[in-house]
Amino acid sequence: MKSNQEVMVFAEQREGEINSISYELLGKGREMADRLGGDLSSLLIGHEMADTAMELIYHGADRVYLYDHAIFRDLDLLNYKHNVVKLVREVKPEILLLGATHWGRSLGARVATALGTGLTADCTGLEIDHSGNFTQIRPAFSGNVLAHIRTKTKPQMATVRYKVMKSLPRDTNRKGEIIRKNAEVVPSLLTIARKERLEEVNIADAEVIISGGAGLKKAEDFSLLADLAGLLGATVGSSRPPVDSSWIGKEHQVGFSGNTVKPKIYLACGISGSVQHLAGMRESDVIIAINTDPSAPIFKIADYGIVGDLYEVVPKLIEKIKRYRS
Ligand SMILES: Cc1cc2nc3c(=O)[nH]c(=O)nc-3n(C[C@H](O)[C@H](O)[C@H](O)COP(=O)(O)OP(=O)(O)OC[C@H]3O[C@@H](n4cnc5c(N)ncnc54)[C@H](O)[C@@H]3O)c2cc1C
C-alpha cells in the first residue's frame, strides 16, 4: 500500500470519554508527524461525539476522521475493524498507532491482519530518525533487551503502552478539521463485543491498585483483596501466576507481559518482586509490600514493607479502615 506521510492515532473512547492513552499517543504522534513533515490525524469512532472530536484537536491532531453511528454505542469489534480498515485503505497513513489497552490490542491485531501489515505490540518507545525511518522499541527476552523494530509493510502499525508517552497540554487555540465519515455497518456478533465490555478492567488508569500474587492460596482469596480495594476505591491487580492458574483475568495482570501501571499507591500482597513484575509497576508513586519473606526482592523497591502473612495483615487493614471511617 502506498502511503503519504500522515501519522494516524486511533482515539479510544468509552461511553463518550477519550481514554488518556489516546492523548499520550497524540503527543508523540505530533512530534513524529512534524519530523516526517506530514499531518497528524486521529480516528474517532463513537456516537454523538462531535464535541469530543475537538478535544483531539486541542491535544495535537490536525484532523479528526469522525464515525458517528448508534451502532458504536456498543464496543462492536467487527464494525470498528471494518471501518478502520476502510479508512486506512482510503487515507493510506504512513503510521497507525493504537493504545496497548485490552481494546487496542484486540482491534489492532484484527486491523493489521485485514490489511496484511505488520504490528509491533506493546511498544515503550517510538522514534523517527533524520531519514524518516520509523523505529518501534519494545522490551524483549523478559525485558533484558530493548528490541528496535522496523516494519516494511504499510501502514507501520504499533500498539503503545500506557504512560510511556507524554500528552500535550490542552490548547483550545489549536485549529484543525473534523471530517465526518459515513459508517458502514456490517452484521456482527454483538454478544461477543458485549462480553468483552463486561470483562474489561482498565487497570492502567487506576490510582490505587491492590495486587495479589502466588502468596494467595486459592482463587477465592482474591475476594479478600477485593474487599480492601472496595474500601479504598482501588482496582485489583495480579502477578502472573494467579492469571496463569485462571484465578483472575489477564486484564488484571501487571508486569512485562501484562499491563504497565503507574498508580499513586501500589500494594503488593504475596508478590516476590520478579523483574518481570517490577517492569510493570516500578514507576508507581508509592509501593507497599506485604510478604512473609523479609528477603523478598519486592522490599528493595518498596517504600513501605510489612513482613507478615497477608491473611493476617489484610483483614487487619480492612478492620482498621472500617473503624477509622465509622
Ligand atoms: C517472558 C516472561 C514474562 C513474564 N511476565 C510477567 C508479568 O507480566 N507479570 C508477572 O507478575 N510475572 C511475569 N512473569 C513471571 C515472573 O518471572 C514471576 O514468576 C512472577 O512474577 C512471580 O509471581 P509472584 O511474585 O506472585 O510469585 P512468587 O515469585 O512465587 O512469590 C510469591 C511470594 O509470596 C510470598 N508469600 C507466600 N505466602 C505468603 C503469605 N501468606 N503472605 C504474604 N506473602 C506470602 C512469598 O514469600 C513469595 O515472595 C513473566 C515471566 C516470563 C518468563
mmCIF file of C-alpha atoms and ligand atoms in Angstrom:
data_model
loop_
_atom_site.group_PDB
_atom_site.id
_atom_site.type_symbol
_atom_site.label_atom_id
_atom_site.label_comp_id
_atom_site.label_asym_id
_atom_site.label_seq_id
_atom_site.Cartn_x
_atom_site.Cartn_y
_atom_site.Cartn_z
ATOM 1 C CA MET A 1 0.000 0.000 0.000
ATOM 2 C CA LYS A 2 1.482 3.409 -0.996
ATOM 3 C CA SER A 3 1.278 5.953 1.777
ATOM 4 C CA ASN A 4 1.544 9.666 2.432
ATOM 5 C CA GLN A 5 3.373 10.977 5.487
ATOM 6 C CA GLU A 6 0.308 11.056 7.723
ATOM 7 C CA VAL A 7 0.545 9.714 11.241
ATOM 8 C CA MET A 8 -2.828 8.433 12.435
ATOM 9 C CA VAL A 9 -3.828 7.816 16.034
ATOM 10 C CA PHE A 10 -6.810 5.652 16.842
ATOM 11 C CA ALA A 11 -8.701 7.539 19.553
ATOM 12 C CA GLU A 12 -10.122 5.080 22.027
ATOM 13 C CA GLN A 13 -13.302 6.126 23.790
ATOM 14 C CA ARG A 14 -15.514 4.513 26.347
ATOM 15 C CA GLU A 15 -19.055 5.842 26.807
ATOM 16 C CA GLY A 16 -18.033 9.083 25.157
ATOM 17 C CA GLU A 17 -14.863 9.648 27.154
ATOM 18 C CA ILE A 18 -11.478 9.574 25.494
ATOM 19 C CA ASN A 19 -9.029 7.189 27.086
ATOM 20 C CA SER A 20 -5.934 9.071 28.298
ATOM 21 C CA ILE A 21 -3.678 6.771 26.241
ATOM 22 C CA SER A 22 -5.053 8.442 23.097
ATOM 23 C CA TYR A 23 -3.873 11.856 24.290
ATOM 24 C CA GLU A 24 -0.477 10.361 25.061
ATOM 25 C CA LEU A 25 -0.315 8.950 21.527
ATOM 26 C CA LEU A 26 -1.322 12.312 20.057
ATOM 27 C CA GLY A 27 1.532 13.967 21.983
ATOM 28 C CA LYS A 28 4.054 11.546 20.490
ATOM 29 C CA GLY A 29 2.290 11.485 17.125
ATOM 30 C CA ARG A 30 2.579 15.273 16.874
ATOM 31 C CA GLU A 31 6.352 15.060 17.306
ATOM 32 C CA MET A 32 6.576 12.237 14.755
ATOM 33 C CA ALA A 33 4.379 13.950 12.145
ATOM 34 C CA ASP A 34 6.444 17.127 12.468
ATOM 35 C CA ARG A 35 9.633 15.142 11.919
ATOM 36 C CA LEU A 36 8.121 13.468 8.842
ATOM 37 C CA GLY A 37 6.728 16.758 7.546
ATOM 38 C CA GLY A 38 3.251 15.216 7.484
ATOM 39 C CA ASP A 39 -0.068 15.661 9.240
ATOM 40 C CA LEU A 40 -1.279 14.144 12.454
ATOM 41 C CA SER A 41 -4.770 12.730 12.211
ATOM 42 C CA SER A 42 -6.968 10.923 14.643
ATOM 43 C CA LEU A 43 -9.716 8.430 14.039
ATOM 44 C CA LEU A 44 -12.671 8.644 16.382
ATOM 45 C CA ILE A 45 -15.495 6.125 16.311
ATOM 46 C CA GLY A 46 -18.495 6.524 18.567
ATOM 47 C CA HIS A 47 -21.923 8.056 18.928
ATOM 48 C CA GLU A 48 -22.661 11.795 19.326
ATOM 49 C CA MET A 49 -19.025 12.674 19.742
ATOM 50 C CA ALA A 50 -18.535 15.883 17.741
ATOM 51 C CA ASP A 51 -17.539 17.873 20.853
ATOM 52 C CA THR A 52 -15.165 15.159 21.926
ATOM 53 C CA ALA A 53 -13.556 15.226 18.482
ATOM 54 C CA MET A 54 -12.491 18.822 19.204
ATOM 55 C CA GLU A 55 -10.585 17.563 22.247
ATOM 56 C CA LEU A 56 -8.374 15.539 19.929
ATOM 57 C CA ILE A 57 -7.540 18.712 18.009
ATOM 58 C CA TYR A 58 -6.850 20.576 21.258
ATOM 59 C CA HIS A 59 -4.386 17.790 22.060
ATOM 60 C CA GLY A 60 -2.441 17.963 18.794
ATOM 61 C CA ALA A 61 -4.408 16.470 15.869
ATOM 62 C CA ASP A 62 -4.598 18.374 12.557
ATOM 63 C CA ARG A 63 -7.701 16.488 11.559
ATOM 64 C CA VAL A 64 -10.146 14.032 13.009
ATOM 65 C CA TYR A 65 -11.988 11.414 10.991
ATOM 66 C CA LEU A 66 -15.258 11.024 12.841
ATOM 67 C CA TYR A 67 -17.530 7.994 12.533
ATOM 68 C CA ASP A 68 -20.755 8.738 14.336
ATOM 69 C CA HIS A 69 -23.328 5.976 14.454
ATOM 70 C CA ALA A 70 -25.629 4.447 17.060
ATOM 71 C CA ILE A 71 -24.065 1.052 16.442
ATOM 72 C CA PHE A 72 -20.875 2.360 18.052
ATOM 73 C CA ARG A 73 -22.583 2.862 21.400
ATOM 74 C CA ASP A 74 -21.525 -0.755 21.787
ATOM 75 C CA LEU A 75 -17.944 -1.891 21.520
ATOM 76 C CA ASP A 76 -18.640 -3.750 18.358
ATOM 77 C CA LEU A 77 -15.238 -5.066 17.391
ATOM 78 C CA LEU A 78 -16.213 -6.244 13.933
ATOM 79 C CA ASN A 79 -17.755 -2.935 12.919
ATOM 80 C CA TYR A 80 -14.865 -0.985 14.405
ATOM 81 C CA LYS A 81 -12.412 -3.121 12.469
ATOM 82 C CA HIS A 82 -14.393 -2.841 9.241
ATOM 83 C CA ASN A 83 -14.444 0.966 9.326
ATOM 84 C CA VAL A 84 -10.836 1.404 10.480
ATOM 85 C CA VAL A 85 -9.624 -0.840 7.653
ATOM 86 C CA LYS A 86 -11.747 1.038 5.120
ATOM 87 C CA LEU A 87 -10.400 4.418 6.241
ATOM 88 C CA VAL A 88 -6.781 3.261 6.266
ATOM 89 C CA ARG A 89 -7.155 1.941 2.726
ATOM 90 C CA GLU A 90 -8.583 5.306 1.667
ATOM 91 C CA VAL A 91 -6.209 7.668 3.524
ATOM 92 C CA LYS A 92 -3.071 5.490 3.422
ATOM 93 C CA PRO A 93 -1.354 6.824 6.520
ATOM 94 C CA GLU A 94 2.344 6.092 6.939
ATOM 95 C CA ILE A 95 1.916 5.115 10.573
ATOM 96 C CA LEU A 96 -1.080 3.950 12.619
ATOM 97 C CA LEU A 97 -0.865 3.974 16.425
ATOM 98 C CA LEU A 98 -3.215 2.420 18.963
ATOM 99 C CA GLY A 99 -3.077 2.132 22.739
ATOM 100 C CA ALA A 100 -1.901 -1.211 24.092
ATOM 101 C CA THR A 101 -5.144 -1.493 26.022
ATOM 102 C CA HIS A 102 -7.346 -4.573 26.055
ATOM 103 C CA TRP A 103 -9.417 -2.982 23.305
ATOM 104 C CA GLY A 104 -6.492 -1.526 21.307
ATOM 105 C CA ARG A 105 -4.734 -4.879 21.266
ATOM 106 C CA SER A 106 -7.850 -6.720 20.061
ATOM 107 C CA LEU A 107 -8.649 -4.155 17.414
ATOM 108 C CA GLY A 108 -5.039 -3.564 16.294
ATOM 109 C CA ALA A 109 -4.392 -7.241 15.668
ATOM 110 C CA ARG A 110 -7.552 -7.589 13.588
ATOM 111 C CA VAL A 111 -6.880 -4.431 11.572
ATOM 112 C CA ALA A 112 -3.269 -5.458 10.866
ATOM 113 C CA THR A 113 -4.384 -8.911 9.739
ATOM 114 C CA ALA A 114 -7.044 -7.463 7.435
ATOM 115 C CA LEU A 115 -4.524 -5.011 5.930
ATOM 116 C CA GLY A 116 -1.794 -7.632 5.663
ATOM 117 C CA THR A 117 0.649 -5.397 7.509
ATOM 118 C CA GLY A 118 2.950 -5.864 10.485
ATOM 119 C CA LEU A 119 2.094 -4.800 14.024
ATOM 120 C CA THR A 120 4.568 -4.199 16.820
ATOM 121 C CA ALA A 121 2.734 -4.749 20.085
ATOM 122 C CA ASP A 122 3.326 -3.120 23.464
ATOM 123 C CA CYS A 123 5.887 -0.535 22.404
ATOM 124 C CA THR A 124 7.580 1.587 25.037
ATOM 125 C CA GLY A 125 9.361 3.876 22.586
ATOM 126 C CA LEU A 126 8.832 5.269 19.065
ATOM 127 C CA GLU A 127 11.495 7.084 17.063
ATOM 128 C CA ILE A 128 11.783 8.757 13.679
ATOM 129 C CA ASP A 129 15.401 9.210 12.556
ATOM 130 C CA HIS A 130 16.753 12.002 10.345
ATOM 131 C CA SER A 131 15.993 9.919 7.203
ATOM 132 C CA GLY A 132 12.376 9.476 8.257
ATOM 133 C CA ASN A 133 12.747 5.827 9.265
ATOM 134 C CA PHE A 134 10.320 4.728 11.951
ATOM 135 C CA THR A 135 11.665 2.519 14.730
ATOM 136 C CA GLN A 136 9.425 0.829 17.249
ATOM 137 C CA ILE A 137 11.016 -0.069 20.552
ATOM 138 C CA ARG A 138 9.759 -2.687 22.950
ATOM 139 C CA PRO A 139 11.216 -4.910 25.673
ATOM 140 C CA ALA A 140 12.153 -8.428 24.590
ATOM 141 C CA PHE A 141 13.599 -11.524 26.252
ATOM 142 C CA SER A 142 11.917 -10.867 29.605
ATOM 143 C CA GLY A 143 12.828 -7.215 29.466
ATOM 144 C CA ASN A 144 16.561 -7.900 29.279
ATOM 145 C CA VAL A 145 16.937 -6.193 25.903
ATOM 146 C CA LEU A 146 15.100 -3.457 24.089
ATOM 147 C CA ALA A 147 14.241 -4.630 20.587
ATOM 148 C CA HIS A 148 14.359 -1.957 17.847
ATOM 149 C CA ILE A 149 11.903 -2.982 15.167
ATOM 150 C CA ARG A 150 11.210 -1.610 11.704
ATOM 151 C CA THR A 151 8.224 -2.631 9.619
ATOM 152 C CA LYS A 152 8.484 -2.831 5.852
ATOM 153 C CA THR A 153 4.744 -3.022 5.181
ATOM 154 C CA LYS A 154 2.433 -0.003 5.324
ATOM 155 C CA PRO A 155 0.949 1.392 7.374
ATOM 156 C CA GLN A 156 3.543 0.769 10.040
ATOM 157 C CA MET A 157 1.377 -0.211 12.971
ATOM 158 C CA ALA A 158 2.148 -0.227 16.668
ATOM 159 C CA THR A 159 0.302 -0.504 19.932
ATOM 160 C CA VAL A 160 1.871 1.549 22.709
ATOM 161 C CA ARG A 161 1.841 1.057 26.435
ATOM 162 C CA TYR A 162 0.164 3.420 28.827
ATOM 163 C CA LYS A 163 2.041 6.252 30.444
ATOM 164 C CA VAL A 164 5.242 5.992 28.474
ATOM 165 C CA MET A 165 4.443 8.926 26.148
ATOM 166 C CA LYS A 166 3.563 12.447 27.213
ATOM 167 C CA SER A 167 0.371 14.169 26.135
ATOM 168 C CA LEU A 168 0.466 17.818 25.082
ATOM 169 C CA PRO A 169 -1.222 20.413 27.263
ATOM 170 C CA ARG A 170 -4.821 21.019 26.146
ATOM 171 C CA ASP A 171 -4.769 24.092 23.879
ATOM 172 C CA THR A 172 -8.172 25.407 22.787
ATOM 173 C CA ASN A 173 -6.490 27.785 20.314
ATOM 174 C CA ARG A 174 -5.286 24.853 18.259
ATOM 175 C CA LYS A 175 -7.131 24.579 14.914
ATOM 176 C CA GLY A 176 -7.995 21.515 12.905
ATOM 177 C CA GLU A 177 -10.727 19.968 10.785
ATOM 178 C CA ILE A 178 -13.295 17.356 11.610
ATOM 179 C CA ILE A 179 -14.131 15.132 8.657
ATOM 180 C CA ARG A 180 -17.348 13.220 9.103
ATOM 181 C CA LYS A 181 -17.250 9.794 7.522
ATOM 182 C CA ASN A 182 -20.167 7.532 6.712
ATOM 183 C CA ALA A 183 -20.046 4.439 8.859
ATOM 184 C CA GLU A 184 -20.558 1.153 7.071
ATOM 185 C CA VAL A 185 -22.400 -1.284 9.283
ATOM 186 C CA VAL A 186 -21.805 -4.981 8.825
ATOM 187 C CA PRO A 187 -23.701 -7.793 10.589
ATOM 188 C CA SER A 188 -21.744 -8.674 13.685
ATOM 189 C CA LEU A 189 -21.666 -10.837 16.763
ATOM 190 C CA LEU A 190 -22.554 -8.108 19.217
ATOM 191 C CA THR A 191 -22.810 -10.634 22.003
ATOM 192 C CA ILE A 192 -19.048 -11.162 21.807
ATOM 193 C CA ALA A 193 -18.470 -7.426 21.930
ATOM 194 C CA ARG A 194 -20.739 -7.043 24.970
ATOM 195 C CA LYS A 195 -18.933 -9.840 26.753
ATOM 196 C CA GLU A 196 -15.596 -8.101 26.144
ATOM 197 C CA ARG A 197 -17.068 -4.936 27.559
ATOM 198 C CA LEU A 198 -18.246 -6.634 30.730
ATOM 199 C CA GLU A 199 -14.861 -8.180 31.303
ATOM 200 C CA GLU A 200 -12.923 -5.020 30.709
ATOM 201 C CA VAL A 201 -10.878 -3.625 33.587
ATOM 202 C CA ASN A 202 -8.837 -0.546 32.975
ATOM 203 C CA ILE A 203 -6.105 -1.222 35.476
ATOM 204 C CA ALA A 204 -3.617 1.054 33.736
ATOM 205 C CA ASP A 205 -5.699 4.074 34.721
ATOM 206 C CA ALA A 206 -6.194 3.052 38.363
ATOM 207 C CA GLU A 207 -4.900 5.402 41.050
ATOM 208 C CA VAL A 208 -4.737 2.707 43.710
ATOM 209 C CA ILE A 209 -4.013 -0.954 42.963
ATOM 210 C CA ILE A 210 -4.167 -3.868 45.386
ATOM 211 C CA SER A 211 -2.338 -6.771 43.762
ATOM 212 C CA GLY A 212 -2.165 -10.397 44.763
ATOM 213 C CA GLY A 213 0.432 -12.981 43.811
ATOM 214 C CA ALA A 214 1.365 -16.598 44.345
ATOM 215 C CA GLY A 215 1.241 -15.916 48.095
ATOM 216 C CA LEU A 216 -2.532 -16.358 47.746
ATOM 217 C CA LYS A 217 -3.607 -19.933 48.426
ATOM 218 C CA LYS A 218 -6.685 -20.133 46.217
ATOM 219 C CA ALA A 219 -8.711 -18.182 43.666
ATOM 220 C CA GLU A 220 -11.443 -17.251 46.159
ATOM 221 C CA ASP A 221 -8.903 -15.403 48.288
ATOM 222 C CA PHE A 222 -8.846 -12.586 45.766
ATOM 223 C CA SER A 223 -12.136 -11.581 47.437
ATOM 224 C CA LEU A 224 -10.065 -10.528 50.460
ATOM 225 C CA LEU A 225 -8.119 -8.134 48.251
ATOM 226 C CA ALA A 226 -11.357 -7.058 46.543
ATOM 227 C CA ASP A 227 -12.798 -6.134 49.979
ATOM 228 C CA LEU A 228 -9.817 -3.903 50.707
ATOM 229 C CA ALA A 229 -9.929 -2.486 47.174
ATOM 230 C CA GLY A 230 -13.633 -1.720 47.592
ATOM 231 C CA LEU A 231 -12.942 0.325 50.722
ATOM 232 C CA LEU A 232 -10.187 2.302 49.010
ATOM 233 C CA GLY A 233 -11.803 2.736 45.593
ATOM 234 C CA ALA A 234 -8.931 0.667 44.250
ATOM 235 C CA THR A 235 -8.576 -1.828 41.413
ATOM 236 C CA VAL A 236 -7.442 -5.405 41.990
ATOM 237 C CA GLY A 237 -4.246 -6.404 40.216
ATOM 238 C CA SER A 238 -2.289 -9.611 39.975
ATOM 239 C CA SER A 239 1.112 -11.050 39.255
ATOM 240 C CA ARG A 240 1.267 -13.663 36.529
ATOM 241 C CA PRO A 241 0.902 -16.961 38.435
ATOM 242 C CA PRO A 242 -2.736 -16.360 39.513
ATOM 243 C CA VAL A 243 -3.568 -15.343 35.930
ATOM 244 C CA ASP A 244 -1.878 -18.473 34.583
ATOM 245 C CA SER A 245 -3.967 -20.508 37.027
ATOM 246 C CA SER A 246 -7.117 -18.761 35.704
ATOM 247 C CA TRP A 247 -7.867 -17.391 39.170
ATOM 248 C CA ILE A 248 -8.267 -13.896 37.739
ATOM 249 C CA GLY A 249 -8.479 -12.405 34.233
ATOM 250 C CA LYS A 250 -5.434 -11.447 32.197
ATOM 251 C CA GLU A 251 -6.640 -7.828 32.146
ATOM 252 C CA HIS A 252 -5.642 -7.652 35.842
ATOM 253 C CA GLN A 253 -2.065 -8.795 35.224
ATOM 254 C CA VAL A 254 0.679 -6.314 35.974
ATOM 255 C CA GLY A 255 4.116 -6.733 34.505
ATOM 256 C CA PHE A 256 6.176 -7.362 31.450
ATOM 257 C CA SER A 257 3.610 -9.478 29.640
ATOM 258 C CA GLY A 258 0.663 -7.745 31.305
ATOM 259 C CA ASN A 259 -0.144 -4.103 31.972
ATOM 260 C CA THR A 260 2.154 -1.230 32.815
ATOM 261 C CA VAL A 261 0.682 0.749 35.692
ATOM 262 C CA LYS A 262 1.639 3.944 37.461
ATOM 263 C CA PRO A 263 -0.822 4.373 40.324
ATOM 264 C CA LYS A 264 -0.421 6.653 43.325
ATOM 265 C CA ILE A 265 -0.350 3.571 45.558
ATOM 266 C CA TYR A 266 0.577 0.016 44.609
ATOM 267 C CA LEU A 267 0.063 -2.591 47.332
ATOM 268 C CA ALA A 268 1.703 -5.931 46.523
ATOM 269 C CA CYS A 269 0.383 -8.827 48.617
ATOM 270 C CA GLY A 270 2.299 -12.090 48.414
ATOM 271 C CA ILE A 271 4.312 -10.996 45.395
ATOM 272 C CA SER A 272 8.054 -11.707 45.401
ATOM 273 C CA GLY A 273 9.080 -8.889 43.043
ATOM 274 C CA SER A 274 10.454 -10.611 39.939
ATOM 275 C CA VAL A 275 11.991 -8.386 37.257
ATOM 276 C CA GLN A 276 9.025 -9.166 35.036
ATOM 277 C CA HIS A 277 6.567 -7.970 37.663
ATOM 278 C CA LEU A 278 8.612 -4.876 38.524
ATOM 279 C CA ALA A 279 8.714 -3.984 34.806
ATOM 280 C CA GLY A 280 5.012 -3.180 35.032
ATOM 281 C CA MET A 281 4.765 -1.315 38.337
ATOM 282 C CA ARG A 282 8.095 0.128 39.397
ATOM 283 C CA GLU A 283 7.027 3.655 38.360
ATOM 284 C CA SER A 284 4.188 3.677 40.923
ATOM 285 C CA ASP A 285 4.349 6.705 43.238
ATOM 286 C CA VAL A 286 4.242 4.710 46.482
ATOM 287 C CA ILE A 287 4.877 0.966 46.659
ATOM 288 C CA ILE A 288 3.803 -1.037 49.696
ATOM 289 C CA ALA A 289 4.616 -4.730 50.033
ATOM 290 C CA ILE A 290 3.264 -7.417 52.337
ATOM 291 C CA ASN A 291 5.368 -10.559 52.278
ATOM 292 C CA THR A 292 6.306 -13.265 54.776
ATOM 293 C CA ASP A 293 9.853 -13.421 53.425
ATOM 294 C CA PRO A 294 11.998 -10.491 54.603
ATOM 295 C CA SER A 295 14.468 -11.169 51.785
ATOM 296 C CA ALA A 296 11.836 -10.941 49.014
ATOM 297 C CA PRO A 297 13.156 -8.613 46.243
ATOM 298 C CA ILE A 298 9.948 -6.561 46.321
ATOM 299 C CA PHE A 299 11.187 -4.991 49.581
ATOM 300 C CA LYS A 300 14.129 -3.488 47.683
ATOM 301 C CA ILE A 301 11.855 -1.152 45.748
ATOM 302 C CA ALA A 302 9.036 -0.835 48.301
ATOM 303 C CA ASP A 303 8.576 2.488 50.079
ATOM 304 C CA TYR A 304 6.853 0.663 52.932
ATOM 305 C CA GLY A 305 7.288 -3.012 53.706
ATOM 306 C CA ILE A 306 5.302 -5.239 56.034
ATOM 307 C CA VAL A 307 6.957 -8.567 56.812
ATOM 308 C CA GLY A 308 3.925 -10.665 57.584
ATOM 309 C CA ASP A 309 1.234 -13.021 56.428
ATOM 310 C CA LEU A 310 -1.197 -11.330 54.065
ATOM 311 C CA TYR A 311 -4.018 -13.417 55.565
ATOM 312 C CA GLU A 312 -3.388 -11.636 58.879
ATOM 313 C CA VAL A 313 -2.324 -8.195 57.637
ATOM 314 C CA VAL A 314 -5.042 -7.546 55.035
ATOM 315 C CA PRO A 315 -8.015 -8.311 57.376
ATOM 316 C CA LYS A 316 -6.399 -6.041 59.986
ATOM 317 C CA LEU A 317 -6.097 -3.247 57.422
ATOM 318 C CA ILE A 318 -9.749 -3.717 56.439
ATOM 319 C CA GLU A 319 -10.823 -3.633 60.073
ATOM 320 C CA LYS A 320 -8.764 -0.509 60.813
ATOM 321 C CA ILE A 321 -10.094 1.363 57.800
ATOM 322 C CA LYS A 322 -13.685 0.455 58.707
ATOM 323 C CA ARG A 323 -13.167 1.516 62.328
ATOM 324 C CA TYR A 324 -11.490 4.754 61.269
ATOM 325 C CA ARG A 325 -14.364 5.572 58.912
ATOM 326 C CA SER A 326 -17.079 4.869 61.454
HETATM 327 C C1 LIG B 1 8.559 -13.820 29.413
HETATM 328 C C2 LIG B 1 8.012 -13.712 30.796
HETATM 329 C C3 LIG B 1 7.052 -12.763 31.058
HETATM 330 C C4 LIG B 1 6.535 -12.629 32.359
HETATM 331 N N1 LIG B 1 5.595 -11.654 32.599
HETATM 332 C C5 LIG B 1 5.166 -11.471 33.855
HETATM 333 C C6 LIG B 1 4.239 -10.422 34.153
HETATM 334 O O1 LIG B 1 3.759 -9.684 33.281
HETATM 335 N N2 LIG B 1 3.867 -10.248 35.454
HETATM 336 C C7 LIG B 1 4.334 -11.046 36.468
HETATM 337 O O2 LIG B 1 3.956 -10.824 37.627
HETATM 338 N N3 LIG B 1 5.170 -12.056 36.196
HETATM 339 C C8 LIG B 1 5.585 -12.297 34.916
HETATM 340 N N4 LIG B 1 6.417 -13.337 34.671
HETATM 341 C C9 LIG B 1 6.660 -14.324 35.731
HETATM 342 C C10 LIG B 1 7.742 -13.888 36.710
HETATM 343 O O3 LIG B 1 9.001 -14.338 36.268
HETATM 344 C C11 LIG B 1 7.477 -14.500 38.114
HETATM 345 O O4 LIG B 1 7.369 -15.883 38.001
HETATM 346 C C12 LIG B 1 6.213 -13.970 38.764
HETATM 347 O O5 LIG B 1 6.216 -12.558 38.761
HETATM 348 C C13 LIG B 1 6.134 -14.453 40.194
HETATM 349 O O6 LIG B 1 4.907 -14.073 40.743
HETATM 350 P P1 LIG B 1 4.708 -13.945 42.297
HETATM 351 O O7 LIG B 1 5.634 -12.911 42.847
HETATM 352 O O8 LIG B 1 3.268 -13.764 42.539
HETATM 353 O O9 LIG B 1 5.111 -15.423 42.797
HETATM 354 P P2 LIG B 1 6.361 -15.905 43.608
HETATM 355 O O10 LIG B 1 7.617 -15.459 42.993
HETATM 356 O O11 LIG B 1 6.158 -17.369 43.824
HETATM 357 O O12 LIG B 1 6.228 -15.150 45.007
HETATM 358 C C14 LIG B 1 5.233 -15.387 45.941
HETATM 359 C C15 LIG B 1 5.601 -14.573 47.172
HETATM 360 O O13 LIG B 1 4.565 -14.668 48.099
HETATM 361 C C16 LIG B 1 5.150 -14.701 49.393
HETATM 362 N N5 LIG B 1 4.153 -15.307 50.263
HETATM 363 C C17 LIG B 1 3.801 -16.609 50.343
HETATM 364 N N6 LIG B 1 2.790 -16.755 51.218
HETATM 365 C C18 LIG B 1 2.524 -15.522 51.722
HETATM 366 C C19 LIG B 1 1.579 -15.039 52.653
HETATM 367 N N7 LIG B 1 0.680 -15.830 53.243
HETATM 368 N N8 LIG B 1 1.593 -13.719 52.942
HETATM 369 C C20 LIG B 1 2.464 -12.886 52.357
HETATM 370 N N9 LIG B 1 3.400 -13.309 51.459
HETATM 371 C C21 LIG B 1 3.398 -14.600 51.134
HETATM 372 C C22 LIG B 1 6.413 -15.491 49.214
HETATM 373 O O14 LIG B 1 7.357 -15.175 50.239
HETATM 374 C C23 LIG B 1 6.890 -15.026 47.846
HETATM 375 O O15 LIG B 1 7.778 -13.933 47.954
HETATM 376 C C24 LIG B 1 6.965 -13.488 33.390
HETATM 377 C C25 LIG B 1 7.934 -14.442 33.105
HETATM 378 C C26 LIG B 1 8.450 -14.562 31.845
HETATM 379 C C27 LIG B 1 9.496 -15.594 31.563
#
